[in-house]
mmCIF file of C-alpha atoms in Angstrom:
data_model
loop_
_atom_site.group_PDB
_atom_site.id
_atom_site.type_symbol
_atom_site.label_atom_id
_atom_site.label_comp_id
_atom_site.label_asym_id
_atom_site.label_seq_id
_atom_site.Cartn_x
_atom_site.Cartn_y
_atom_site.Cartn_z
ATOM 1 C CA UNK A 204 -66.088 -130.051 -8.540
ATOM 2 C CA UNK A 205 -67.242 -129.584 -12.121
ATOM 3 C CA UNK A 206 -63.987 -131.114 -13.392
ATOM 4 C CA UNK A 207 -64.531 -134.180 -11.211
ATOM 5 C CA UNK A 208 -68.093 -134.577 -12.490
ATOM 6 C CA UNK A 209 -66.929 -134.367 -16.111
ATOM 7 C CA UNK A 210 -64.118 -136.842 -15.423
ATOM 8 C CA UNK A 211 -66.601 -139.249 -13.851
ATOM 9 C CA UNK A 212 -68.946 -138.866 -16.829
ATOM 10 C CA UNK A 213 -66.082 -139.577 -19.241
ATOM 11 C CA UNK A 214 -65.015 -142.632 -17.258
ATOM 12 C CA UNK A 215 -68.596 -143.933 -17.160
ATOM 13 C CA UNK A 216 -69.017 -143.432 -20.917
ATOM 14 C CA UNK A 217 -65.757 -145.212 -21.720
ATOM 15 C CA UNK A 218 -66.634 -148.006 -19.293
ATOM 16 C CA UNK A 219 -69.908 -148.625 -21.120
ATOM 17 C CA UNK A 220 -68.059 -148.799 -24.440
ATOM 18 C CA UNK A 221 -65.460 -151.171 -22.975
ATOM 19 C CA UNK A 222 -68.071 -153.488 -21.458
ATOM 20 C CA UNK A 223 -69.975 -153.756 -24.724
ATOM 21 C CA UNK A 224 -66.765 -154.213 -26.706
ATOM 22 C CA UNK A 225 -65.510 -157.032 -24.483
ATOM 23 C CA UNK A 226 -68.986 -158.543 -24.394
ATOM 24 C CA UNK A 227 -68.756 -158.806 -28.192
ATOM 25 C CA UNK A 228 -65.646 -160.956 -27.871
ATOM 26 C CA UNK A 229 -67.186 -162.871 -24.969
ATOM 27 C CA UNK A 230 -70.486 -163.780 -26.654
ATOM 28 C CA UNK A 231 -68.749 -164.680 -29.937
ATOM 29 C CA UNK A 232 -66.432 -167.032 -28.078
ATOM 30 C CA UNK A 233 -69.359 -168.597 -26.201
ATOM 31 C CA UNK A 234 -71.297 -169.158 -29.425
ATOM 32 C CA UNK A 235 -68.401 -171.223 -30.783
ATOM 33 C CA UNK A 236 -67.891 -173.034 -27.472
ATOM 34 C CA UNK A 237 -64.579 -171.343 -26.761
ATOM 35 C CA UNK A 238 -63.642 -171.065 -23.105
ATOM 36 C CA UNK A 239 -63.497 -167.550 -21.664
ATOM 37 C CA UNK A 240 -61.406 -167.602 -18.490
ATOM 38 C CA UNK A 241 -61.820 -163.956 -17.430
ATOM 39 C CA UNK A 242 -64.109 -160.999 -18.140
ATOM 40 C CA UNK A 243 -62.861 -157.792 -16.510
ATOM 41 C CA UNK A 244 -63.732 -154.123 -16.513
ATOM 42 C CA UNK A 245 -60.469 -152.240 -15.873
ATOM 43 C CA UNK A 246 -57.135 -153.987 -15.519
ATOM 44 C CA UNK A 247 -56.221 -155.877 -12.373
ATOM 45 C CA UNK A 248 -52.445 -156.210 -11.908
ATOM 46 C CA UNK A 249 -51.702 -157.804 -8.509
ATOM 47 C CA UNK A 250 -55.284 -157.612 -7.206
ATOM 48 C CA UNK A 251 -58.942 -156.987 -8.087
ATOM 49 C CA UNK A 252 -61.461 -154.698 -6.416
ATOM 50 C CA UNK A 253 -64.192 -157.255 -6.941
ATOM 51 C CA UNK A 254 -64.493 -160.674 -8.541
ATOM 52 C CA UNK A 255 -66.581 -163.810 -8.637
ATOM 53 C CA UNK A 256 -66.600 -166.990 -10.684
ATOM 54 C CA UNK A 257 -69.573 -168.397 -12.517
ATOM 55 C CA UNK A 258 -69.088 -171.512 -14.563
ATOM 56 C CA UNK A 259 -65.708 -171.443 -16.253
ATOM 57 C CA UNK A 260 -65.435 -167.627 -16.310
ATOM 58 C CA UNK A 261 -64.140 -165.247 -13.631
ATOM 59 C CA UNK A 262 -65.895 -161.872 -13.704
ATOM 60 C CA UNK A 263 -64.286 -158.928 -11.975
ATOM 61 C CA UNK A 264 -63.547 -155.239 -11.553
ATOM 62 C CA UNK A 265 -59.935 -154.137 -11.696
ATOM 63 C CA UNK A 266 -58.456 -151.027 -10.138
ATOM 64 C CA UNK A 267 -56.621 -149.552 -13.142
ATOM 65 C CA UNK A 268 -59.221 -147.710 -15.275
ATOM 66 C CA UNK A 269 -57.509 -148.070 -18.632
ATOM 67 C CA UNK A 270 -60.004 -150.324 -20.381
ATOM 68 C CA UNK A 271 -60.927 -153.930 -19.834
ATOM 69 C CA UNK A 272 -60.302 -157.391 -21.242
ATOM 70 C CA UNK A 273 -61.498 -160.930 -21.758
ATOM 71 C CA UNK A 274 -59.032 -163.796 -21.402
ATOM 72 C CA UNK A 275 -59.853 -166.442 -23.982
ATOM 73 C CA UNK A 276 -58.208 -169.838 -23.734
ATOM 74 C CA UNK A 277 -55.714 -170.403 -26.499
ATOM 75 C CA UNK A 278 -55.419 -166.770 -27.561
ATOM 76 C CA UNK A 279 -51.785 -165.883 -26.962
ATOM 77 C CA UNK A 280 -52.167 -162.107 -27.284
ATOM 78 C CA UNK A 281 -54.785 -162.107 -24.524
ATOM 79 C CA UNK A 282 -53.660 -164.818 -22.098
ATOM 80 C CA UNK A 283 -49.891 -164.745 -22.675
ATOM 81 C CA UNK A 284 -50.038 -168.262 -21.233
ATOM 82 C CA UNK A 285 -46.959 -169.673 -22.957
ATOM 83 C CA UNK A 286 -47.071 -172.957 -21.070
ATOM 84 C CA UNK A 287 -50.576 -173.623 -22.322
ATOM 85 C CA UNK A 288 -49.441 -172.930 -25.867
ATOM 86 C CA UNK A 289 -46.852 -175.695 -25.633
ATOM 87 C CA UNK A 290 -49.611 -178.268 -25.048
ATOM 88 C CA UNK A 291 -51.696 -179.814 -27.859
ATOM 89 C CA UNK A 292 -54.694 -177.633 -28.813
ATOM 90 C CA UNK A 293 -57.860 -178.453 -26.896
ATOM 91 C CA UNK A 294 -61.333 -178.353 -28.478
ATOM 92 C CA UNK A 295 -62.369 -175.429 -26.232
ATOM 93 C CA UNK A 296 -59.351 -173.287 -27.169
ATOM 94 C CA UNK A 297 -59.347 -170.362 -29.573
ATOM 95 C CA UNK A 298 -56.423 -171.764 -31.553
ATOM 96 C CA UNK A 299 -58.298 -174.996 -32.308
ATOM 97 C CA UNK A 300 -61.205 -173.201 -33.983
ATOM 98 C CA UNK A 301 -61.542 -172.759 -37.768
ATOM 99 C CA UNK A 302 -60.202 -169.527 -39.192
ATOM 100 C CA UNK A 303 -63.666 -168.080 -39.875
ATOM 101 C CA UNK A 304 -64.712 -168.626 -36.252
ATOM 102 C CA UNK A 305 -61.518 -167.013 -34.964
ATOM 103 C CA UNK A 306 -62.160 -164.043 -37.231
ATOM 104 C CA UNK A 307 -65.708 -163.615 -35.881
ATOM 105 C CA UNK A 308 -64.448 -163.802 -32.283
ATOM 106 C CA UNK A 309 -61.795 -161.176 -33.009
ATOM 107 C CA UNK A 310 -64.290 -158.880 -34.754
ATOM 108 C CA UNK A 311 -66.983 -159.416 -32.122
ATOM 109 C CA UNK A 312 -65.996 -156.367 -30.060
ATOM 110 C CA UNK A 313 -66.001 -153.935 -32.981
ATOM 111 C CA UNK A 314 -69.270 -155.377 -34.284
ATOM 112 C CA UNK A 315 -71.035 -154.844 -30.964
ATOM 113 C CA UNK A 316 -69.661 -151.275 -30.752
ATOM 114 C CA UNK A 317 -71.115 -150.525 -34.180
ATOM 115 C CA UNK A 318 -74.479 -151.994 -33.156
ATOM 116 C CA UNK A 319 -74.342 -149.939 -29.952
ATOM 117 C CA UNK A 320 -73.710 -146.751 -31.943
ATOM 118 C CA UNK A 321 -76.685 -147.518 -34.203
ATOM 119 C CA UNK A 322 -78.871 -148.208 -31.152
ATOM 120 C CA UNK A 323 -77.803 -144.914 -29.534
ATOM 121 C CA UNK A 324 -78.686 -142.924 -32.663
ATOM 122 C CA UNK A 325 -82.026 -144.722 -32.959
ATOM 123 C CA UNK A 326 -82.702 -143.867 -29.323
ATOM 124 C CA UNK A 327 -81.814 -140.216 -29.889
ATOM 125 C CA UNK A 328 -84.143 -139.996 -32.870
ATOM 126 C CA UNK A 329 -86.850 -141.814 -30.934
ATOM 127 C CA UNK A 330 -86.624 -139.359 -28.014
ATOM 128 C CA UNK A 331 -85.961 -136.085 -29.815
ATOM 129 C CA UNK A 332 -87.179 -136.993 -33.273
ATOM 130 C CA UNK A 333 -87.136 -134.722 -36.278
ATOM 131 C CA UNK A 334 -87.954 -131.053 -36.007
ATOM 132 C CA UNK A 335 -91.402 -130.460 -37.434
ATOM 133 C CA UNK A 336 -93.447 -127.276 -37.497
ATOM 134 C CA UNK A 337 -96.815 -127.460 -39.268
ATOM 135 C CA UNK A 338 -97.165 -124.688 -41.827
ATOM 136 C CA UNK A 339 -100.774 -124.333 -40.697
ATOM 137 C CA UNK A 340 -99.534 -123.288 -37.240
ATOM 138 C CA UNK A 341 -97.133 -120.733 -38.707
ATOM 139 C CA UNK A 342 -99.964 -119.338 -40.800
ATOM 140 C CA UNK A 343 -101.805 -118.213 -37.675
ATOM 141 C CA UNK A 344 -99.454 -115.213 -37.586
ATOM 142 C CA UNK A 345 -97.528 -115.485 -40.858
ATOM 143 C CA UNK A 346 -93.803 -115.251 -41.476
ATOM 144 C CA UNK A 347 -90.942 -112.892 -40.776
ATOM 145 C CA UNK A 348 -88.992 -112.249 -43.988
ATOM 146 C CA UNK A 349 -85.381 -111.122 -43.835
ATOM 147 C CA UNK A 350 -83.800 -108.816 -46.425
ATOM 148 C CA UNK A 351 -83.191 -111.673 -48.866
ATOM 149 C CA UNK A 352 -86.782 -112.916 -48.616
ATOM 150 C CA UNK A 353 -88.104 -109.360 -49.089
ATOM 151 C CA UNK A 354 -85.948 -109.032 -52.194
ATOM 152 C CA UNK A 355 -87.616 -112.215 -53.409
ATOM 153 C CA UNK A 356 -91.003 -110.594 -52.942
ATOM 154 C CA UNK A 357 -92.131 -111.931 -49.558
ATOM 155 C CA UNK A 358 -93.337 -109.643 -46.785
ATOM 156 C CA UNK A 359 -93.660 -109.876 -43.015
ATOM 157 C CA UNK A 360 -97.042 -111.389 -42.181
ATOM 158 C CA UNK A 361 -97.350 -113.371 -45.414
ATOM 159 C CA UNK A 362 -98.954 -116.774 -44.932
ATOM 160 C CA UNK A 363 -97.341 -119.313 -47.250
ATOM 161 C CA UNK A 364 -99.953 -121.535 -48.880
ATOM 162 C CA UNK A 365 -97.817 -123.446 -51.384
ATOM 163 C CA UNK A 366 -94.598 -123.448 -53.405
ATOM 164 C CA UNK A 367 -95.079 -123.840 -57.158
ATOM 165 C CA UNK A 368 -98.713 -124.652 -56.296
ATOM 166 C CA UNK A 369 -97.656 -127.608 -54.118
ATOM 167 C CA UNK A 370 -98.602 -127.351 -50.412
ATOM 168 C CA UNK A 371 -95.744 -127.937 -47.948
ATOM 169 C CA UNK A 372 -96.974 -129.253 -44.600
ATOM 170 C CA UNK A 373 -93.658 -128.830 -42.755
ATOM 171 C CA UNK A 374 -92.627 -125.182 -42.521
ATOM 172 C CA UNK A 375 -88.958 -126.115 -42.004
ATOM 173 C CA UNK A 376 -88.900 -127.732 -45.466
ATOM 174 C CA UNK A 377 -90.084 -124.636 -47.321
ATOM 175 C CA UNK A 378 -86.621 -122.983 -47.708
ATOM 176 C CA UNK A 379 -85.146 -126.260 -48.969
ATOM 177 C CA UNK A 380 -87.981 -126.737 -51.450
ATOM 178 C CA UNK A 381 -87.541 -123.197 -52.763
ATOM 179 C CA UNK A 382 -83.784 -123.613 -53.208
ATOM 180 C CA UNK A 383 -83.392 -127.273 -54.232
ATOM 181 C CA UNK A 384 -86.442 -127.391 -56.525
ATOM 182 C CA UNK A 385 -85.551 -123.969 -57.984
ATOM 183 C CA UNK A 386 -89.072 -122.772 -57.374
ATOM 184 C CA UNK A 387 -90.626 -120.241 -59.731
ATOM 185 C CA UNK A 388 -93.535 -119.019 -57.607
ATOM 186 C CA UNK A 389 -94.727 -118.931 -54.010
ATOM 187 C CA UNK A 390 -98.423 -118.710 -53.236
ATOM 188 C CA UNK A 391 -99.199 -116.671 -50.127
ATOM 189 C CA UNK A 392 -102.075 -115.035 -48.363
ATOM 190 C CA UNK A 393 -101.388 -111.309 -47.870
ATOM 191 C CA UNK A 394 -103.776 -109.018 -46.040
ATOM 192 C CA UNK A 395 -106.479 -111.651 -46.355
ATOM 193 C CA UNK A 396 -106.108 -112.016 -50.122
ATOM 194 C CA UNK A 397 -104.294 -114.690 -52.193
ATOM 195 C CA UNK A 398 -101.121 -113.400 -53.800
ATOM 196 C CA UNK A 399 -98.682 -115.028 -56.207
ATOM 197 C CA UNK A 400 -95.018 -114.166 -55.532
ATOM 198 C CA UNK A 401 -92.988 -114.605 -58.698
ATOM 199 C CA UNK A 402 -89.363 -115.356 -57.850
ATOM 200 C CA UNK A 403 -87.048 -113.191 -60.013
ATOM 201 C CA UNK A 404 -85.031 -114.933 -62.712
ATOM 202 C CA UNK A 405 -81.667 -116.101 -61.411
ATOM 203 C CA UNK A 406 -82.584 -115.250 -57.840
ATOM 204 C CA UNK A 407 -82.098 -118.823 -56.559
ATOM 205 C CA UNK A 408 -78.437 -118.687 -57.591
ATOM 206 C CA UNK A 409 -78.010 -115.515 -55.556
ATOM 207 C CA UNK A 410 -79.926 -117.102 -52.702
ATOM 208 C CA UNK A 411 -77.426 -119.989 -52.562
ATOM 209 C CA UNK A 412 -74.710 -117.465 -51.707
ATOM 210 C CA UNK A 413 -76.718 -116.257 -48.741
ATOM 211 C CA UNK A 414 -74.999 -117.358 -45.518
ATOM 212 C CA UNK A 415 -78.127 -118.560 -43.734
ATOM 213 C CA UNK A 416 -80.807 -120.804 -45.300
ATOM 214 C CA UNK A 417 -83.326 -119.471 -42.748
ATOM 215 C CA UNK A 418 -84.422 -116.477 -44.790
ATOM 216 C CA UNK A 419 -87.972 -116.899 -43.461
ATOM 217 C CA UNK A 420 -89.038 -117.564 -39.885
ATOM 218 C CA UNK A 421 -92.287 -118.024 -38.029
ATOM 219 C CA UNK A 422 -93.799 -114.750 -36.821
ATOM 220 C CA UNK A 423 -94.377 -114.648 -33.094
ATOM 221 C CA UNK A 424 -96.675 -112.456 -31.019
ATOM 222 C CA UNK A 425 -94.855 -110.103 -28.651
ATOM 223 C CA UNK A 426 -95.270 -111.969 -25.349
ATOM 224 C CA UNK A 427 -93.080 -111.198 -22.329
ATOM 225 C CA UNK A 428 -91.150 -114.347 -21.388
ATOM 226 C CA UNK A 429 -88.812 -112.860 -18.799
ATOM 227 C CA UNK A 430 -86.874 -109.791 -17.688
ATOM 228 C CA UNK A 431 -83.241 -108.798 -17.550
ATOM 229 C CA UNK A 432 -81.723 -107.522 -14.330
ATOM 230 C CA UNK A 433 -82.972 -104.065 -13.320
ATOM 231 C CA UNK A 434 -85.564 -104.091 -16.100
ATOM 232 C CA UNK A 435 -87.420 -100.785 -16.500
ATOM 233 C CA UNK A 436 -90.422 -102.624 -17.946
ATOM 234 C CA UNK A 437 -90.676 -104.820 -14.857
ATOM 235 C CA UNK A 438 -90.380 -101.793 -12.592
ATOM 236 C CA UNK A 439 -93.205 -100.180 -14.574
ATOM 237 C CA UNK A 440 -95.495 -103.110 -13.794
ATOM 238 C CA UNK A 441 -95.151 -105.340 -16.853
ATOM 239 C CA UNK A 442 -95.593 -109.020 -15.930
ATOM 240 C CA UNK A 443 -94.330 -112.257 -17.427
ATOM 241 C CA UNK A 444 -96.910 -113.579 -19.887
ATOM 242 C CA UNK A 445 -98.190 -110.116 -20.819
ATOM 243 C CA UNK A 446 -98.750 -109.616 -24.539
ATOM 244 C CA UNK A 447 -97.593 -106.276 -25.919
ATOM 245 C CA UNK A 448 -100.048 -104.698 -28.370
ATOM 246 C CA UNK A 449 -98.574 -101.218 -28.674
ATOM 247 C CA UNK A 450 -95.764 -98.888 -27.686
ATOM 248 C CA UNK A 451 -96.149 -95.102 -27.498
ATOM 249 C CA UNK A 452 -99.564 -95.245 -29.209
ATOM 250 C CA UNK A 453 -98.112 -97.307 -32.061
ATOM 251 C CA UNK A 454 -99.556 -100.762 -32.774
ATOM 252 C CA UNK A 455 -96.926 -103.406 -32.058
ATOM 253 C CA UNK A 456 -98.480 -106.879 -32.138
ATOM 254 C CA UNK A 457 -95.405 -108.884 -33.122
ATOM 255 C CA UNK A 458 -91.813 -108.934 -31.998
ATOM 256 C CA UNK A 459 -90.475 -108.160 -35.476
ATOM 257 C CA UNK A 460 -92.542 -104.934 -35.430
ATOM 258 C CA UNK A 461 -90.928 -104.009 -32.101
ATOM 259 C CA UNK A 462 -87.442 -104.515 -33.557
ATOM 260 C CA UNK A 463 -88.294 -102.357 -36.559
ATOM 261 C CA UNK A 464 -89.601 -99.554 -34.328
#
């Protein structure tokens, strides 16, 4: 069943691309008053699943899902109407149009596909947008520093105030600013007091060799989101949404502390 669903999704996606592509040829031809005899999704040898005629154009749905086409009068590679080609060119035919108009009609499909791709990416950015995490929100709990960040001088729980004395509102941009701007210092709040972390000389070069740019992450309180199968914690009465504050008489307020224990 899953294979059929994926096949249907692929066919639908390709059909959308085909329709827009052929519409590019169609609308270009119409702009230059060139007759379009047929506009079809899928090919229709021998018969069509559905068709109707409006004006001078027949619109239809073929049965062979290998693309689609528009039949433009006077275009031999589309119509293959050799008898028509033996007659004098008519004003409404493709072959009677100036070269620049013929070029636009031929490029119409590709042009519309490019515009469609741009529109899709704009839509994706409009819906999902850019990842943004305010540094002020991260500073409620501070950061989690991996081994590379600790070598730099950062510590778990540090609240980053600025980089080279310049505030950075988006937490996700802090690693890039440190690396790309070759930062010298990081201003943090540690244990309630301001602290200036001086980045060791040549450390940025070593940092570039680090596999992951995410050497700092937002610190999160230890809140139970869910349980694995046959969880001992669940059997003991722990509930989803509970916040852990300690384990075996040891203070454990954050998940990174739990991992270290």
